[in-house]
Coordinates of C-alpha atoms in Angstrom, one line a residue:
M67 CA 4.1 -25.6 5.5
F68 CA 0.8 -24.0 4.9
K69 CA 0.4 -20.5 6.2
R70 CA -3.4 -20.4 6.5
I71 CA -6.1 -23.2 6.3
L72 CA -9.8 -22.6 5.8
V73 CA -11.9 -25.0 7.8
A74 CA -15.1 -25.6 5.8
N75 CA -17.2 -26.9 8.7
R76 CA -18.6 -26.0 12.1
G77 CA -19.0 -27.3 15.6
E78 CA -16.6 -29.5 17.5
I79 CA -14.8 -30.8 14.3
A80 CA -14.0 -27.2 13.3
V81 CA -12.5 -26.6 16.8
R82 CA -10.6 -29.9 16.6
I83 CA -9.0 -29.0 13.3
T84 CA -8.2 -25.5 14.4
R85 CA -6.3 -26.8 17.5
A86 CA -4.2 -29.1 15.3
C87 CA -3.4 -26.1 13.0
R88 CA -2.3 -24.0 16.0
E89 CA 0.1 -26.7 17.1
L90 CA 1.6 -26.6 13.6
D91 CA 1.7 -22.8 13.8
I92 CA -0.8 -22.5 10.9
E93 CA -3.4 -19.7 10.9
T94 CA -7.1 -20.7 10.5
V95 CA -10.1 -19.2 8.8
A96 CA -13.6 -20.1 10.0
V97 CA -16.7 -19.8 8.0
Y98 CA -20.1 -19.4 9.6
S99 CA -23.8 -19.1 8.8
E100 CA -26.1 -16.5 10.4
A101 CA -27.1 -19.1 13.0
D102 CA -23.5 -19.7 14.0
R103 CA -22.3 -16.1 14.3
E104 CA -21.5 -16.6 18.0
S105 CA -20.4 -20.2 17.8
L106 CA -17.3 -21.6 19.4
H107 CA -15.5 -22.4 16.2
V108 CA -15.9 -18.8 15.1
K109 CA -14.5 -17.4 18.3
Y110 CA -11.6 -19.9 18.3
A111 CA -10.3 -19.3 14.7
D112 CA -7.9 -16.5 13.7
Y113 CA -10.2 -15.1 11.0
A114 CA -13.9 -15.7 10.4
Y115 CA -16.2 -14.9 7.5
P116 CA -19.9 -15.1 7.0
I117 CA -21.1 -17.3 4.2
G118 CA -24.9 -17.1 4.2
P119 CA -28.2 -17.8 5.9
A120 CA -28.8 -20.6 8.4
P121 CA -29.9 -23.4 6.1
S122 CA -26.8 -25.4 5.2
A123 CA -27.7 -25.4 1.5
Q124 CA -27.2 -21.7 1.5
S125 CA -24.1 -21.6 3.6
Y126 CA -22.0 -24.7 4.5
L127 CA -22.9 -26.4 1.2
A128 CA -22.4 -23.3 -0.9
I129 CA -19.2 -24.2 -2.8
D130 CA -18.9 -20.8 -4.6
R131 CA -19.1 -18.8 -1.4
I132 CA -16.5 -21.0 0.4
I133 CA -14.1 -20.8 -2.5
E134 CA -14.6 -17.0 -2.6
V135 CA -13.8 -16.7 1.1
A136 CA -10.7 -19.0 0.7
K137 CA -9.4 -16.6 -2.0
K138 CA -10.3 -13.5 -0.1
S139 CA -8.7 -14.7 3.1
G140 CA -5.5 -15.9 1.5
A141 CA -6.0 -19.6 2.5
D142 CA -3.5 -22.0 1.0
A143 CA -5.7 -25.1 1.8
I144 CA -9.2 -26.2 2.8
H145 CA -9.9 -28.9 5.4
P146 CA -13.5 -30.1 5.0
G147 CA -13.8 -32.0 8.3
Y148 CA -16.7 -34.5 8.0
G149 CA -20.2 -34.0 6.7
F150 CA -21.2 -31.1 4.5
L151 CA -18.7 -31.0 1.6
A152 CA -16.2 -33.5 3.0
E153 CA -17.1 -36.2 0.4
N154 CA -18.2 -33.9 -2.4
S155 CA -16.0 -34.5 -5.5
K156 CA -17.2 -31.2 -7.1
F157 CA -15.9 -29.3 -4.2
A158 CA -12.5 -31.1 -4.3
Q159 CA -12.3 -30.4 -8.0
R160 CA -13.1 -26.7 -7.6
C161 CA -10.3 -26.5 -5.0
Q162 CA -7.9 -28.0 -7.6
E163 CA -9.0 -25.7 -10.4
D164 CA -8.6 -22.6 -8.1
G165 CA -5.1 -23.6 -6.9
I166 CA -6.3 -24.4 -3.3
V167 CA -5.1 -27.6 -1.7
F168 CA -8.0 -29.9 -0.7
I169 CA -7.0 -31.8 2.4
G170 CA -8.3 -35.1 1.4
P171 CA -8.2 -37.6 -1.5
S172 CA -8.6 -36.7 -5.2
P173 CA -12.0 -36.0 -6.7
Q174 CA -11.7 -39.2 -8.8
V175 CA -11.3 -41.3 -5.6
I176 CA -14.2 -39.5 -3.9
D177 CA -16.4 -40.2 -6.9
Q178 CA -15.5 -43.9 -7.0
M179 CA -16.0 -44.5 -3.3
G180 CA -19.1 -42.3 -3.2
D181 CA -20.8 -44.5 -5.7
K182 CA -21.6 -47.6 -3.6
V183 CA -22.0 -49.9 -6.6
K184 CA -18.7 -48.8 -8.2
A185 CA -17.0 -49.1 -4.8
R186 CA -18.3 -52.7 -4.4
Q187 CA -17.0 -53.6 -7.9
I188 CA -13.5 -52.1 -7.2
M189 CA -13.2 -53.8 -3.9
K190 CA -14.4 -57.2 -5.2
S191 CA -11.7 -57.0 -8.0
A192 CA -9.1 -56.2 -5.4
G193 CA -9.9 -59.4 -3.4
V194 CA -11.9 -57.6 -0.7
P195 CA -14.9 -59.7 0.4
V196 CA -18.2 -57.8 -0.2
V197 CA -21.7 -58.5 0.9
P198 CA -23.6 -60.5 -1.7
G199 CA -26.0 -58.3 -3.7
S200 CA -26.7 -56.8 -7.1
E201 CA -23.8 -56.3 -9.5
G202 CA -25.1 -53.0 -10.7
V203 CA -27.8 -50.3 -10.4
L204 CA -31.4 -51.4 -10.3
G205 CA -33.9 -49.3 -12.3
S206 CA -37.2 -50.8 -11.4
E207 CA -39.2 -52.8 -8.8
L208 CA -39.1 -55.8 -11.1
E209 CA -35.3 -55.8 -11.2
V210 CA -35.2 -55.6 -7.4
L211 CA -37.5 -58.6 -7.2
K212 CA -35.3 -60.6 -9.6
V213 CA -32.2 -59.9 -7.6
A214 CA -34.1 -60.8 -4.4
E215 CA -34.7 -64.3 -5.8
L216 CA -31.0 -64.8 -6.2
V217 CA -29.8 -63.1 -3.0
G218 CA -32.7 -64.1 -0.8
Y219 CA -34.7 -62.4 1.9
P220 CA -34.2 -60.3 4.0
F221 CA -32.1 -57.8 2.1
M222 CA -31.2 -54.1 2.3
L223 CA -32.3 -51.8 -0.4
K224 CA -29.8 -48.9 -0.5
A225 CA -29.1 -45.7 -2.3
V226 CA -26.0 -45.7 -4.5
A227 CA -25.0 -42.3 -3.1
G228 CA -26.3 -43.0 0.5
G229 CA -24.7 -42.4 3.8
G230 CA -25.3 -41.2 7.4
G231 CA -28.2 -43.7 7.8
K232 CA -30.2 -42.2 5.0
G233 CA -31.4 -43.9 1.8
L234 CA -31.8 -47.5 3.0
R235 CA -34.6 -49.9 4.0
L236 CA -34.7 -53.5 5.3
V237 CA -36.9 -55.7 3.1
R238 CA -38.1 -59.0 4.7
S239 CA -40.6 -60.2 2.0
S240 CA -41.7 -59.5 -1.6
R241 CA -44.7 -57.7 -0.2
E242 CA -42.5 -54.9 1.1
V243 CA -40.5 -54.3 -2.1
S244 CA -42.9 -51.8 -3.7
S245 CA -43.1 -49.5 -0.7
A246 CA -39.4 -49.8 0.1
Y247 CA -38.5 -49.0 -3.5
R248 CA -40.5 -45.8 -3.5
A249 CA -39.3 -44.7 -0.1
V250 CA -35.6 -45.2 -0.8
R251 CA -35.8 -43.7 -4.2
S252 CA -37.5 -40.6 -2.9
E253 CA -35.2 -40.2 0.0
A254 CA -32.1 -40.7 -2.2
A255 CA -33.3 -38.1 -4.6
S256 CA -34.0 -35.5 -2.0
S257 CA -31.0 -36.2 0.3
F258 CA -28.3 -36.9 -2.4
G259 CA -29.7 -35.8 -5.7
D260 CA -29.3 -39.3 -7.0
P261 CA -32.2 -41.8 -7.0
R262 CA -30.2 -44.9 -8.1
L263 CA -30.5 -48.0 -5.9
Y264 CA -28.9 -51.4 -5.4
V265 CA -29.4 -54.5 -3.2
E266 CA -27.3 -56.1 -0.5
K267 CA -28.0 -59.2 1.4
Y268 CA -29.0 -58.5 5.0
I269 CA -26.6 -60.1 7.5
E270 CA -28.4 -61.1 10.7
K271 CA -27.0 -59.6 13.9
P272 CA -23.9 -58.1 12.4
R273 CA -21.1 -56.2 14.1
H274 CA -20.0 -52.9 12.5
V275 CA -16.2 -52.8 12.5
E276 CA -14.1 -50.3 10.6
I277 CA -10.4 -49.9 9.8
Q278 CA -8.6 -46.6 9.8
I279 CA -6.0 -46.2 7.1
L280 CA -3.4 -43.6 6.2
A281 CA -1.7 -43.3 2.8
D282 CA 0.8 -40.8 1.3
K283 CA 1.4 -39.8 -2.3
Y284 CA 4.3 -42.2 -2.7
G285 CA 2.4 -45.5 -2.3
R286 CA 2.9 -46.1 1.4
V287 CA -0.3 -47.3 3.1
I288 CA -0.7 -48.3 6.7
H289 CA -3.7 -49.2 8.8
L290 CA -4.3 -47.9 12.4
Y291 CA -6.3 -50.9 13.5
D292 CA -10.0 -51.3 14.2
R293 CA -12.9 -49.6 15.8
E294 CA -16.2 -51.1 17.0
C295 CA -19.2 -49.0 15.9
S296 CA -22.1 -51.3 16.4
I297 CA -24.0 -49.2 19.0
Q298 CA -26.2 -47.2 16.7
R299 CA -29.6 -45.5 16.6
R300 CA -31.3 -45.0 13.3
H301 CA -28.2 -46.4 11.6
Q302 CA -26.0 -43.7 13.1
K303 CA -23.2 -44.5 15.5
I304 CA -23.4 -43.1 19.0
I305 CA -20.7 -45.1 20.9
E306 CA -17.5 -46.3 19.5
E307 CA -14.6 -48.3 20.9
S308 CA -11.0 -49.3 19.9
P309 CA -10.0 -52.0 19.8
A310 CA -13.2 -53.9 18.9
P311 CA -14.1 -56.2 21.8
G312 CA -14.0 -59.9 21.2
M313 CA -12.0 -59.7 17.9
D314 CA -9.2 -62.3 17.9
D315 CA -5.7 -61.3 16.7
R316 CA -5.9 -63.4 13.6
T317 CA -9.1 -61.7 12.4
R318 CA -7.6 -58.3 13.3
R319 CA -4.5 -58.9 11.3
R320 CA -6.4 -60.2 8.3
I321 CA -9.0 -57.4 8.2
G322 CA -6.2 -54.8 8.5
R323 CA -4.3 -56.4 5.5
I324 CA -7.6 -56.4 3.5
A325 CA -8.2 -52.7 4.2
I326 CA -4.7 -51.9 2.9
Q327 CA -5.5 -53.9 -0.3
G328 CA -8.7 -51.9 -0.8
A329 CA -7.0 -48.5 -0.2
R330 CA -4.2 -49.4 -2.7
A331 CA -6.7 -50.6 -5.3
V332 CA -8.3 -47.2 -5.5
G333 CA -5.0 -45.2 -5.2
Y334 CA -6.0 -43.6 -1.9
V335 CA -4.1 -40.7 -0.4
G336 CA -4.8 -39.2 3.1
A337 CA -6.9 -40.5 6.0
G338 CA -9.8 -42.8 5.2
T339 CA -11.9 -45.6 6.7
L340 CA -13.0 -48.9 5.3
E341 CA -16.2 -50.1 7.0
F342 CA -17.0 -53.8 7.3
L343 CA -19.8 -56.0 8.6
L344 CA -18.7 -58.9 10.8
D345 CA -21.1 -61.8 11.0
Q346 CA -21.6 -64.3 13.9
E347 CA -19.0 -66.7 12.4
K348 CA -16.4 -63.8 12.3
N349 CA -16.6 -63.5 8.5
F350 CA -16.3 -59.9 7.4
Y351 CA -17.7 -58.1 4.3
F352 CA -16.8 -54.7 2.9
L353 CA -19.6 -52.2 3.5
E354 CA -18.3 -48.8 2.2
M355 CA -15.3 -46.5 2.3
N356 CA -15.4 -43.1 3.9
T357 CA -13.0 -40.7 2.1
R358 CA -12.6 -38.3 5.0
L359 CA -11.9 -38.0 8.7
Q360 CA -14.4 -39.9 10.8
V361 CA -16.3 -38.6 13.8
E362 CA -14.8 -41.4 15.9
H363 CA -11.1 -40.7 14.8
A364 CA -10.2 -39.6 18.4
I365 CA -10.4 -43.1 19.9
T366 CA -7.9 -44.3 17.2
E367 CA -5.6 -41.4 18.0
R368 CA -5.7 -42.4 21.7
V369 CA -4.8 -46.0 21.3
V370 CA -2.1 -45.6 18.5
G371 CA -0.7 -42.2 19.5
I372 CA -1.0 -40.5 16.1
D373 CA -2.7 -37.2 15.5
L374 CA -4.8 -37.9 12.4
V375 CA -5.5 -34.3 11.5
K376 CA -1.8 -33.4 11.6
A377 CA -1.1 -36.5 9.5
Q378 CA -3.7 -35.3 6.9
I379 CA -2.1 -31.9 6.7
E380 CA 1.4 -33.4 6.3
V381 CA 0.3 -35.7 3.6
A382 CA -1.5 -32.9 1.8
L383 CA 1.8 -31.0 1.8
G384 CA 3.4 -33.9 0.0
G385 CA 5.1 -35.4 3.0
Y386 CA 6.0 -39.1 3.5
L387 CA 4.3 -41.2 6.1
P388 CA 7.1 -41.6 8.8
W389 CA 5.6 -45.0 10.0
R390 CA 5.7 -48.5 8.8
Q391 CA 3.1 -51.0 9.7
R392 CA 5.4 -52.7 12.3
H393 CA 5.6 -49.4 14.1
I394 CA 1.9 -49.2 14.8
T395 CA 0.6 -50.8 18.0
Q396 CA -2.6 -50.5 20.0
T397 CA -2.1 -49.5 23.7
G398 CA -5.0 -49.8 26.1
H399 CA -8.7 -49.2 25.2
A400 CA -10.6 -46.1 24.2
I401 CA -14.3 -45.4 24.2
E402 CA -16.2 -42.4 22.7
C403 CA -19.7 -41.2 23.5
R404 CA -21.3 -38.8 21.1
I405 CA -23.2 -36.1 23.1
Y406 CA -26.3 -35.1 21.3
A407 CA -28.9 -32.3 22.0
E408 CA -31.8 -34.7 21.8
D409 CA -34.5 -36.4 23.8
A410 CA -33.8 -40.1 24.0
E411 CA -37.1 -40.8 25.7
H412 CA -39.1 -39.4 22.8
D413 CA -37.5 -41.2 19.8
F414 CA -34.3 -39.1 20.0
M415 CA -35.9 -36.0 18.8
P416 CA -33.5 -33.0 18.4
Y417 CA -33.6 -30.5 21.3
P418 CA -32.2 -27.2 20.2
G419 CA -32.0 -24.2 22.6
K420 CA -29.6 -22.2 24.8
I421 CA -27.0 -24.0 27.0
E422 CA -27.6 -22.3 30.4
G423 CA -25.0 -24.3 32.2
L424 CA -22.1 -26.5 31.2
R425 CA -19.5 -28.5 33.2
L426 CA -17.2 -30.9 31.3
P427 CA -15.7 -33.9 33.0
E428 CA -12.0 -33.9 33.7
G429 CA -9.3 -36.1 35.1
L430 CA -6.9 -38.8 34.0
G431 CA -7.6 -40.3 30.6
V432 CA -10.5 -38.0 29.7
R433 CA -10.7 -35.9 26.5
N434 CA -13.5 -33.5 25.5
D435 CA -14.0 -32.5 21.9
C436 CA -16.6 -29.9 22.4
G437 CA -18.3 -27.5 20.0
V438 CA -20.3 -25.4 22.5
Y439 CA -19.8 -23.3 25.6
E440 CA -22.0 -22.0 28.5
G441 CA -24.4 -19.5 27.0
A442 CA -24.2 -20.9 23.4
E443 CA -27.3 -21.5 21.3
V444 CA -27.7 -24.9 19.8
P445 CA -29.5 -24.2 16.4
I446 CA -32.2 -26.4 14.9
Y447 CA -30.7 -26.3 11.4
Y448 CA -27.8 -28.8 11.8
D449 CA -26.9 -32.2 13.3
P450 CA -27.6 -32.1 17.0
M451 CA -24.2 -33.5 18.1
I452 CA -22.7 -30.9 20.4
A453 CA -19.6 -32.7 21.7
K454 CA -17.7 -36.0 22.0
L455 CA -16.5 -37.5 25.2
I456 CA -13.5 -39.8 24.8
V457 CA -11.9 -41.8 27.6
W458 CA -8.9 -44.2 27.7
G459 CA -8.1 -47.0 30.1
E460 CA -5.4 -49.7 30.3
N461 CA -8.1 -52.2 29.4
R462 CA -11.8 -52.2 28.4
V463 CA -13.1 -52.6 32.0
E464 CA -11.1 -49.6 33.2
A465 CA -12.3 -47.6 30.1
I466 CA -16.0 -48.4 30.8
L467 CA -15.6 -47.5 34.5
R468 CA -13.9 -44.2 33.6
M469 CA -16.6 -43.4 31.0
R470 CA -19.3 -44.0 33.7
R471 CA -17.5 -41.6 36.0
A472 CA -17.0 -39.0 33.3
L473 CA -20.7 -39.2 32.3
R474 CA -21.7 -38.6 35.9
E475 CA -19.6 -35.4 36.0
Y476 CA -21.0 -34.2 32.7
Q477 CA -23.6 -31.4 33.3
V478 CA -25.6 -29.6 30.6
R479 CA -28.4 -27.3 31.7
G480 CA -31.0 -25.6 29.5
I481 CA -31.4 -28.4 26.9
K482 CA -31.9 -32.1 27.0
T483 CA -29.0 -34.4 26.0
N484 CA -28.5 -38.1 25.6
I485 CA -26.1 -38.3 28.6
S486 CA -28.5 -40.5 30.7
F487 CA -29.0 -42.7 27.7
H488 CA -25.2 -43.3 27.5
Q489 CA -25.2 -44.1 31.2
W490 CA -27.9 -46.7 30.6
I491 CA -25.8 -48.3 27.8
L492 CA -22.6 -48.3 29.8
R493 CA -24.3 -50.3 32.6
H494 CA -26.1 -52.8 30.4
P495 CA -24.9 -56.4 30.9
R496 CA -24.7 -57.0 27.1
F497 CA -22.6 -54.0 26.5
M498 CA -20.3 -54.8 29.4
A499 CA -19.9 -58.3 28.1
G500 CA -19.2 -57.1 24.5
N501 CA -22.2 -59.2 23.4
F502 CA -24.0 -56.9 21.0
S503 CA -24.8 -56.1 17.3
T504 CA -26.0 -53.2 15.3
G505 CA -29.5 -54.0 16.5
F506 CA -28.7 -53.5 20.2
I507 CA -30.7 -50.3 20.8
D508 CA -33.8 -51.6 18.9
E509 CA -33.6 -54.9 20.8
E510 CA -33.0 -53.5 24.3
Y511 CA -34.0 -49.9 24.5
H512 CA -37.2 -49.5 22.4
S513 CA -38.9 -52.4 24.1
M514 CA -38.5 -51.1 27.6
S515 CA -40.6 -48.6 29.7
K516 CA -39.1 -45.4 31.0
A517 CA -39.3 -46.8 34.5
E518 CA -37.1 -49.8 33.5
L519 CA -34.7 -47.6 31.6
Y520 CA -34.2 -45.1 34.3
P521 CA -34.9 -47.0 37.6
H522 CA -33.0 -44.4 39.7
K523 CA -34.4 -41.3 38.0
E524 CA -36.8 -40.5 40.9
I525 CA -34.1 -41.1 43.5
A526 CA -31.8 -38.8 41.5
L527 CA -34.4 -36.0 41.3
A528 CA -35.1 -36.3 45.0
S529 CA -31.4 -36.1 45.9
A530 CA -31.1 -33.0 43.7
A531 CA -34.0 -31.4 45.4
I532 CA -32.6 -32.2 48.9
A533 CA -29.2 -30.8 47.8
A534 CA -30.9 -27.6 46.5
I535 CA -32.7 -27.1 49.8
H536 CA -29.4 -27.5 51.8
R537 CA -27.7 -24.9 49.5
E538 CA -30.6 -22.5 50.0
H539 CA -30.5 -23.0 53.7
E540 CA -26.7 -22.3 53.9
H541 CA -27.2 -19.3 51.7
T542 CA -29.9 -17.9 54.0
L543 CA -27.7 -18.4 57.0
G544 CA -24.9 -16.6 55.2
L545 CA -27.1 -13.6 54.5
L546 CA -28.2 -13.4 58.2
A547 CA -24.6 -13.6 59.3
K548 CA -22.9 -11.2 56.9
G549 CA -25.8 -9.0 55.6
A550 CA -27.2 -8.8 52.1
A551 CA -24.8 -6.4 50.5
E552 CA -21.6 -8.5 50.7
P553 CA -23.1 -11.7 49.2
S554 CA -24.6 -9.6 46.4
K555 CA -21.1 -8.3 45.6
W556 CA -19.7 -11.8 45.7
R557 CA -22.3 -13.0 43.2
E558 CA -21.4 -10.1 40.8
Q559 CA -17.7 -11.1 41.1
G560 CA -18.6 -14.7 40.3
K561 CA -20.5 -13.6 37.2
R562 CA -17.5 -11.5 35.9
S563 CA -15.1 -14.3 36.7
S564 CA -17.2 -16.8 34.7
L565 CA -17.3 -14.4 31.7
R566 CA -13.5 -13.9 31.8
A567 CA -13.0 -17.6 31.7
V568 CA -15.1 -17.9 28.5
Q569 CA -13.5 -14.9 26.8
T570 CA -9.9 -15.9 27.3
F571 CA -10.5 -19.4 25.9
P572 CA -10.0 -18.5 22.2
G573 CA -6.4 -17.6 22.8
R574 CA -5.0 -15.3 20.1
G575 CA -8.0 -13.0 19.8
W576 CA -11.0 -12.9 17.5
R577 CA -10.8 -11.2 14.1
R578 CA -14.1 -11.3 12.2
S579 CA -14.5 -10.0 8.7

């Protein structure tokens, strides 16, 4: 077993990995930028080291600094989480060269699957259905136009190294090719350092379904079934479910077998995800493979009962997968809502700031993967996701009702979040019926007025005001009855109690280098 693992990430995923390590009795090393000095993942780890200024390019993406900290701290392995360096083959290669275990696939596999054109070619050769498109990289507008004549309009113009909703444009006619080509090429160069492009046929009203796989170093590959990830804004997922609603058992078994074929074709080791587009006739097409842990891994954990982070660590140690495919079953239904510090009413603009109050929902079937605490500062430099709320129910209806209840309990003061937006989605008739595609938010949300989106907002504000008046009235009566000194003393005790609760949460103490 590893003695010490460095977590090369921040926020809720760094806390999530640290928790798994503690259950395995492995010490953890956190790294942090200047903006994250007081972050929860820093407080929660056994050791913490600074790695640079706030911008991620100078801290969380600084390979040399992270490797230096790993050596200095005596870390046996590095877990990259997701985002940042998680799918960076150069980082995985450096770990190998310096004798540090990279908890993930080999640099060669990361390279192959990170190149979307190469990934398409490998999957096509393995018998995995792919979206019709260009066979290779396109180097000019003229080449794009020639492929468009074969594929047809509309099509997606994509960056070879793209991901996270960046480096892609929908092109509906030849008139849009020139501007889309320049925009995608520029964005790809700035975001990924790789301006290469390719074309894929645009599938109308698709569902976004993905398959979680696990593979060990001895050739055993299993899938952990499907996740529905069609609720997206700006091509980024915000609500995920498992199992995917409306998918029949025959399709589910077939897409699972196809995912295993794809993972075997590339010699995959570890936890990974194959993403597919599902059309209205239930045909599915390979989209891409994520060679890392996914943000939405928690819903899979909940329905199959396997801790994916622990499984990653065991595989990295050279262990065998203890399960065969027949052992894996789905139980119940899980839903995840990504909680962002953003203003949904103003085009989902990030909303950094200090969290002045925080109350997380609790109760049966509720899990909080949270990266903040009351009093924490949400910095402007990183992705605005601050937490994930996961619920489980015996069926989809119970899971939806439980998520509605949990969202009502969720309270964040000091910053804006998308909690109200999630509440709107969870009550939408199309969502409740499972009748949606990746265009759901564009079709239903952007076309509505604020009054239509939040019809009960004024009632809620009025109710809150009335409740505040009642509390103030009761407080005044208390002052008159007991005198001003004792309530003042009670308030001070309350403050100290609150601080103790925050400080004892980390557990084994904080050691910061």
